[in-house]
């Protein structure tokens, strides 16, 4: 017997929690509304040694927390791994949940050592394989893996800085139609994203308003357009403190995927040809920057040479300035539209 749940092409794949969440969401109006509320702001977190990362955050508190459990299109249940393993064989438990239309998400042991998230959307009981989604050779996709390769980590105190219960347990996730109606309490706002919401987020992004920014700054996080200068500082610290080490590609890939999503949101509400052209250029430049860093990393790993380092820094500033110019253009366009009403 084979059972496969529906999996969509994810809008974001930078991190497993992005790709897995977006793989489950149908991109209807309610999903896009929730996504825009939660993924149009970018934050940078860092340490004193130059280590840093980028992620997206919500305009709602808690801004930077794990979002899967708060998504109104999904019902999540977290099972204590120790209790489950006392009563079930893990493979039988997963099969039973998938039979009931639950997607599965947890931290698994990787054969040979290490651990990583795994997202499971199907099984083949004859071949005894699960349909697993993860990064294979650097790219997110699906692969059938034997039952016995899917084992859960034993310690239950794994912690990430942005969520105290991050994957502590076995997550069963089910789609729900319950919040289709806009009159539902609380979800009326997050499922009816408006042009006003977009403008508020963009103003927060560039620093015209500081409701989210001022709170995140207390936790040493930078928001929106201010991340670029901090990225350059962190890259300099890495270059000096960790010679011959390649730069993390995740922040640059997240920038690229964020520009794609930002462009989609803006054009949903401001379908202006001139804005469209500029947004396409922004997405293209973000992709070029990501590819440049991948090219640089090859030289760093093979020859210990930071080839095109200054070009990378110039590209980061160029991307920032392009983005700010587009935001200014969007604000002016909306202002003129309001005058014409």
Coordinates of C-alpha atoms in Angstrom, one line a residue:
X1 CA 0.0 0.0 0.0
X2 CA 1.2 3.5 -0.9
X3 CA -0.2 6.7 0.6
X4 CA 1.1 10.2 -0.3
X5 CA -0.3 13.4 1.1
X6 CA -0.4 16.5 -1.1
X7 CA 2.8 18.5 -1.1
X8 CA 3.2 21.8 -2.8
X9 CA 6.2 23.6 -4.2
X10 CA 7.4 25.7 -1.2
X11 CA 7.7 29.5 -1.6
X12 CA 10.7 29.5 0.8
X13 CA 13.3 26.8 1.2
X14 CA 16.2 28.5 3.1
X15 CA 15.6 26.5 6.3
X16 CA 13.8 23.2 6.8
X17 CA 11.1 24.8 8.9
X18 CA 10.4 27.2 6.0
X19 CA 10.3 24.5 3.3
X20 CA 8.2 22.1 5.4
X21 CA 5.6 24.7 6.4
X22 CA 5.2 26.1 2.9
X23 CA 5.0 22.6 1.4
X24 CA 1.8 22.0 3.3
X25 CA 0.1 25.4 2.6
X26 CA -2.3 25.8 -0.3
X27 CA -1.6 29.3 -1.8
X28 CA -5.2 30.5 -1.7
X29 CA -6.1 33.9 -0.4
X30 CA -6.2 33.0 3.3
X31 CA -2.8 31.4 3.1
X32 CA -1.2 34.3 1.3
X33 CA -2.7 36.7 3.8
X34 CA -1.2 34.9 6.7
X35 CA 2.2 34.5 4.9
X36 CA 2.4 38.3 4.2
X37 CA 1.7 39.1 7.8
X38 CA 4.5 36.7 9.0
X39 CA 7.2 36.7 6.3
X40 CA 7.7 40.2 4.9
X41 CA 10.0 41.5 7.7
X42 CA 13.7 40.3 7.9
X43 CA 15.8 40.1 11.0
X44 CA 19.5 39.6 11.7
X45 CA 20.7 38.0 14.9
X46 CA 24.4 37.7 15.7
X47 CA 27.1 37.0 18.4
X48 CA 30.2 38.8 19.3
X49 CA 32.5 36.5 17.3
X50 CA 30.9 37.4 14.0
X51 CA 28.5 34.6 13.7
X52 CA 25.1 35.7 12.4
X53 CA 22.0 34.6 10.7
X54 CA 19.0 36.0 8.9
X55 CA 15.4 34.9 9.2
X56 CA 11.9 36.4 8.6
X57 CA 9.7 37.6 11.3
X58 CA 6.0 38.5 11.9
X59 CA 4.5 41.9 12.6
X60 CA 2.8 40.3 15.5
X61 CA 4.2 39.2 18.9
X62 CA 6.1 36.9 19.4
X63 CA 7.7 38.2 16.2
X64 CA 10.6 35.8 15.8
X65 CA 9.2 32.5 17.1
X66 CA 8.6 29.2 15.3
X67 CA 5.5 29.7 13.2
X68 CA 4.2 26.3 12.3
X69 CA 2.3 25.9 15.6
X70 CA 0.6 29.4 15.1
X71 CA -0.5 28.9 11.5
X72 CA -4.3 28.9 11.3
X73 CA -4.4 26.6 8.3
X74 CA -2.8 23.8 10.2
X75 CA -3.6 21.8 13.4
X76 CA -0.4 20.7 15.1
X77 CA -0.1 18.1 17.8
X78 CA 3.2 17.3 19.5
X79 CA 3.7 13.8 20.9
X80 CA 6.2 13.1 23.6
X81 CA 8.8 10.8 22.0
X82 CA 9.6 8.8 25.1
X83 CA 5.9 8.0 25.7
X84 CA 5.4 7.0 22.1
X85 CA 8.4 4.8 22.0
X86 CA 7.3 3.0 25.1
X87 CA 4.0 2.0 23.4
X88 CA 4.7 1.9 19.7
X89 CA 7.3 1.1 17.1
X90 CA 8.1 4.5 15.7
X91 CA 7.5 3.3 12.1
X92 CA 4.0 2.0 13.0
X93 CA 3.2 5.2 14.8
X94 CA 4.2 7.3 11.7
X95 CA 2.2 5.1 9.3
X96 CA -0.9 5.4 11.6
X97 CA -0.7 9.2 11.6
X98 CA -0.2 9.5 7.9
X99 CA -3.2 7.2 7.4
X100 CA -5.2 9.8 9.3
X101 CA -3.9 12.6 6.9
X102 CA -1.2 13.9 9.3
X103 CA 2.1 15.2 8.0
X104 CA 5.1 14.3 10.3
X105 CA 7.9 16.5 11.4
X106 CA 10.7 15.8 13.9
X107 CA 14.4 15.6 14.5
X108 CA 15.9 12.4 13.3
X109 CA 19.2 10.6 13.7
X110 CA 21.2 10.7 10.5
X111 CA 23.0 7.4 9.7
X112 CA 26.7 7.9 10.4
X113 CA 26.1 10.6 13.0
X114 CA 24.4 13.9 13.5
X115 CA 20.7 14.9 13.5
X116 CA 18.5 16.9 11.3
X117 CA 14.8 17.8 10.7
X118 CA 12.8 15.5 8.6
X119 CA 9.4 16.1 7.0
X120 CA 7.4 13.0 6.0
X121 CA 4.4 13.1 3.7
X122 CA 3.8 9.4 2.7
X123 CA 4.7 5.8 3.1
X124 CA 5.0 2.6 1.0
X125 CA 4.2 -0.3 3.3
X126 CA 5.2 -2.9 0.7
X127 CA 8.7 -1.5 0.3
X128 CA 8.8 -0.2 3.9
X129 CA 9.8 3.3 2.9
X130 CA 8.8 6.8 3.9
X131 CA 8.5 9.7 1.6
X132 CA 10.9 12.2 3.2
X133 CA 11.6 15.9 2.4
X134 CA 14.9 17.5 3.2
X135 CA 18.0 19.0 1.6
X136 CA 19.7 16.4 -0.5
X137 CA 23.1 17.5 -1.9
X138 CA 22.2 21.1 -1.1
X139 CA 18.8 21.2 -2.7
X140 CA 15.4 20.7 -1.1
X141 CA 13.4 17.8 -2.4
X142 CA 11.9 14.5 -1.7
X143 CA 13.4 11.0 -1.4
X144 CA 12.1 7.6 -0.4
X145 CA 14.0 6.3 2.7
X146 CA 13.8 2.9 4.4
X147 CA 11.8 2.7 7.6
X148 CA 14.9 1.8 9.6
X149 CA 16.7 4.9 8.6
X150 CA 14.1 7.1 10.2
X151 CA 14.8 7.1 13.9
X152 CA 14.1 9.8 16.4
X153 CA 16.8 11.5 18.5
X154 CA 16.8 10.4 22.1
X155 CA 17.4 13.6 24.0
X156 CA 14.3 15.7 24.4
X157 CA 15.9 19.0 25.5
X158 CA 17.0 20.3 22.2
X159 CA 16.6 24.0 22.1
X160 CA 16.9 26.7 19.5
X161 CA 17.4 30.4 20.4
X162 CA 14.1 31.4 18.8
X163 CA 11.8 28.7 20.3
X164 CA 12.0 26.8 23.6
X165 CA 9.9 23.9 22.3
X166 CA 11.5 23.6 18.9
X167 CA 10.9 20.1 17.7
X168 CA 10.9 18.6 21.2
X169 CA 8.8 15.6 20.3
X170 CA 7.1 14.2 17.2
X171 CA 4.9 16.7 15.4
X172 CA 1.7 15.6 13.6
X173 CA 0.3 18.3 11.4
X174 CA -3.1 18.3 9.8
X175 CA -4.7 20.8 7.4
X176 CA -7.9 22.5 8.5
X177 CA -10.7 24.3 6.7
X178 CA -12.0 25.7 10.0
X179 CA -10.8 29.2 9.5
X180 CA -12.1 29.8 6.0
X181 CA -14.8 32.1 7.3
X182 CA -13.5 35.7 7.9
X183 CA -15.7 36.1 10.9
X184 CA -13.7 33.7 13.0
X185 CA -12.3 35.3 16.2
X186 CA -8.7 36.6 15.9
X187 CA -8.1 35.2 12.4
X188 CA -10.3 37.9 10.8
X189 CA -7.3 40.1 10.7
X190 CA -4.5 37.8 9.7
X191 CA -6.6 36.2 7.0
X192 CA -7.6 39.5 5.4
X193 CA -4.3 41.1 4.6
X194 CA -4.9 44.6 3.1
X195 CA -3.0 47.3 1.4
X196 CA -2.9 49.2 4.7
X197 CA -1.3 46.2 6.3
X198 CA 1.3 46.1 3.5
X199 CA 2.1 49.8 4.0
X200 CA 2.5 49.4 7.7
X201 CA 4.9 46.5 7.2
X202 CA 7.0 48.4 4.7
X203 CA 7.2 51.5 7.0
X204 CA 8.4 49.2 9.8
X205 CA 10.9 47.7 7.3
X206 CA 12.5 51.0 6.5
X207 CA 12.3 52.5 10.0
X208 CA 9.5 55.0 9.5
X209 CA 7.7 53.2 12.4
X210 CA 9.5 51.3 15.1
X211 CA 7.0 49.1 17.0
X212 CA 8.7 45.9 16.2
X213 CA 12.2 47.2 15.7
X214 CA 12.5 48.8 19.1
X215 CA 11.6 45.6 20.9
X216 CA 13.8 43.3 18.8
X217 CA 16.8 45.7 19.2
X218 CA 16.7 45.0 23.0
X219 CA 17.4 41.3 22.1
X220 CA 20.3 42.3 19.8
X221 CA 18.4 41.8 16.6
X222 CA 18.3 44.1 13.6
X223 CA 15.3 44.6 11.4
X224 CA 14.6 45.4 7.8
X225 CA 16.8 47.7 5.8
X226 CA 19.3 48.0 8.7
X227 CA 20.4 44.4 8.3
X228 CA 22.7 45.2 5.4
X229 CA 25.2 47.3 7.2
X230 CA 25.3 44.8 10.1
X231 CA 25.9 41.9 7.6
X232 CA 29.0 43.7 6.3
X233 CA 30.3 44.1 9.8
X234 CA 29.7 40.4 10.5
X235 CA 31.3 39.3 7.3
X236 CA 34.4 41.4 8.1
X237 CA 34.7 39.7 11.6
X238 CA 34.3 36.3 10.0
X239 CA 37.0 37.0 7.4
X240 CA 39.5 38.2 10.1
X241 CA 38.6 35.7 12.8
X242 CA 37.9 32.5 10.7
X243 CA 40.4 32.6 7.9
X244 CA 39.9 30.2 4.9
X245 CA 36.3 29.4 6.1
X246 CA 33.6 29.9 3.5
X247 CA 30.7 32.2 4.3
X248 CA 27.3 30.8 5.3
X249 CA 25.1 30.8 2.2
X250 CA 21.8 30.7 4.1
X251 CA 21.6 34.5 4.7
X252 CA 22.1 35.2 1.0
X253 CA 19.6 32.6 -0.1
X254 CA 17.1 34.0 2.4
X255 CA 17.6 37.5 1.0
X256 CA 16.8 36.1 -2.5
X257 CA 13.7 34.3 -1.4
X258 CA 12.5 37.2 0.7
X259 CA 12.8 39.6 -2.4
X260 CA 10.7 37.1 -4.4
X261 CA 8.0 37.1 -1.7
X262 CA 8.2 40.9 -1.1
X263 CA 7.7 41.5 -4.9
X264 CA 4.7 39.2 -5.0
X265 CA 3.1 41.0 -2.0
X266 CA 3.6 44.5 -3.4
X267 CA 2.4 43.6 -6.9
X268 CA -0.7 41.9 -5.4
X269 CA -1.8 45.4 -4.2
X270 CA 0.1 47.8 -6.5
X271 CA 0.1 46.2 -9.9
X272 CA 2.1 49.1 -11.5
X273 CA 4.3 48.2 -14.5
X274 CA 7.1 50.5 -13.4
X275 CA 7.1 49.0 -9.9
X276 CA 7.1 45.5 -11.4
X277 CA 10.2 46.2 -13.5
X278 CA 12.1 47.5 -10.5
X279 CA 11.1 44.6 -8.3
X280 CA 12.2 42.1 -11.0
X281 CA 15.6 43.9 -11.0
X282 CA 15.7 43.6 -7.2
X283 CA 15.0 39.9 -7.3
X284 CA 17.6 39.4 -10.0
X285 CA 20.3 41.3 -8.1
X286 CA 19.6 39.3 -4.9
X287 CA 20.0 36.1 -6.9
X288 CA 23.3 37.4 -8.4
X289 CA 24.5 38.2 -4.9
X290 CA 23.7 34.7 -3.7
X291 CA 25.5 33.1 -6.7
X292 CA 28.5 35.4 -6.2
X293 CA 28.9 34.1 -2.6
X294 CA 28.7 30.5 -3.8
X295 CA 31.4 31.3 -6.4
X296 CA 33.6 33.0 -3.7
X297 CA 33.2 30.0 -1.4
X298 CA 34.7 27.7 -4.0
X299 CA 37.9 29.8 -4.1
X300 CA 38.0 30.1 -0.3
X301 CA 37.7 26.3 0.2
X302 CA 40.1 25.3 -2.7
X303 CA 42.7 28.1 -2.5
X304 CA 42.1 30.1 0.7
X305 CA 41.6 33.2 -1.4
X306 CA 38.8 35.8 -0.8
X307 CA 38.3 36.5 -4.4
X308 CA 35.7 39.3 -5.2
X309 CA 35.3 40.1 -1.5
X310 CA 34.9 43.8 -2.1
X311 CA 32.5 43.1 -5.0
X312 CA 30.3 41.2 -2.5
X313 CA 30.3 44.1 -0.1
X314 CA 29.4 46.5 -2.9
X315 CA 26.6 44.2 -4.0
X316 CA 25.2 44.2 -0.5
X317 CA 25.0 48.0 -0.4
X318 CA 23.6 48.1 -3.9
X319 CA 20.8 45.7 -2.9
X320 CA 20.1 47.8 0.1
X321 CA 19.9 51.1 -2.0
X322 CA 17.7 49.4 -4.6
X323 CA 15.3 48.2 -2.0
X324 CA 15.1 51.6 -0.3
X325 CA 14.5 53.3 -3.7
X326 CA 11.7 50.9 -4.4
X327 CA 10.1 51.4 -1.0
X328 CA 10.2 55.2 -1.6
X329 CA 8.6 54.7 -5.0
X330 CA 5.9 52.5 -3.5
X331 CA 5.1 55.1 -0.8
X332 CA 4.9 57.9 -3.4
X333 CA 2.7 55.7 -5.7
X334 CA 0.3 55.0 -2.9
X335 CA 0.3 58.7 -1.8
X336 CA -0.6 59.8 -5.4
X337 CA -3.3 57.1 -5.6
X338 CA -4.9 58.4 -2.4
X339 CA -4.8 62.0 -3.8
X340 CA -6.6 60.7 -7.0
X341 CA -9.5 59.2 -5.1

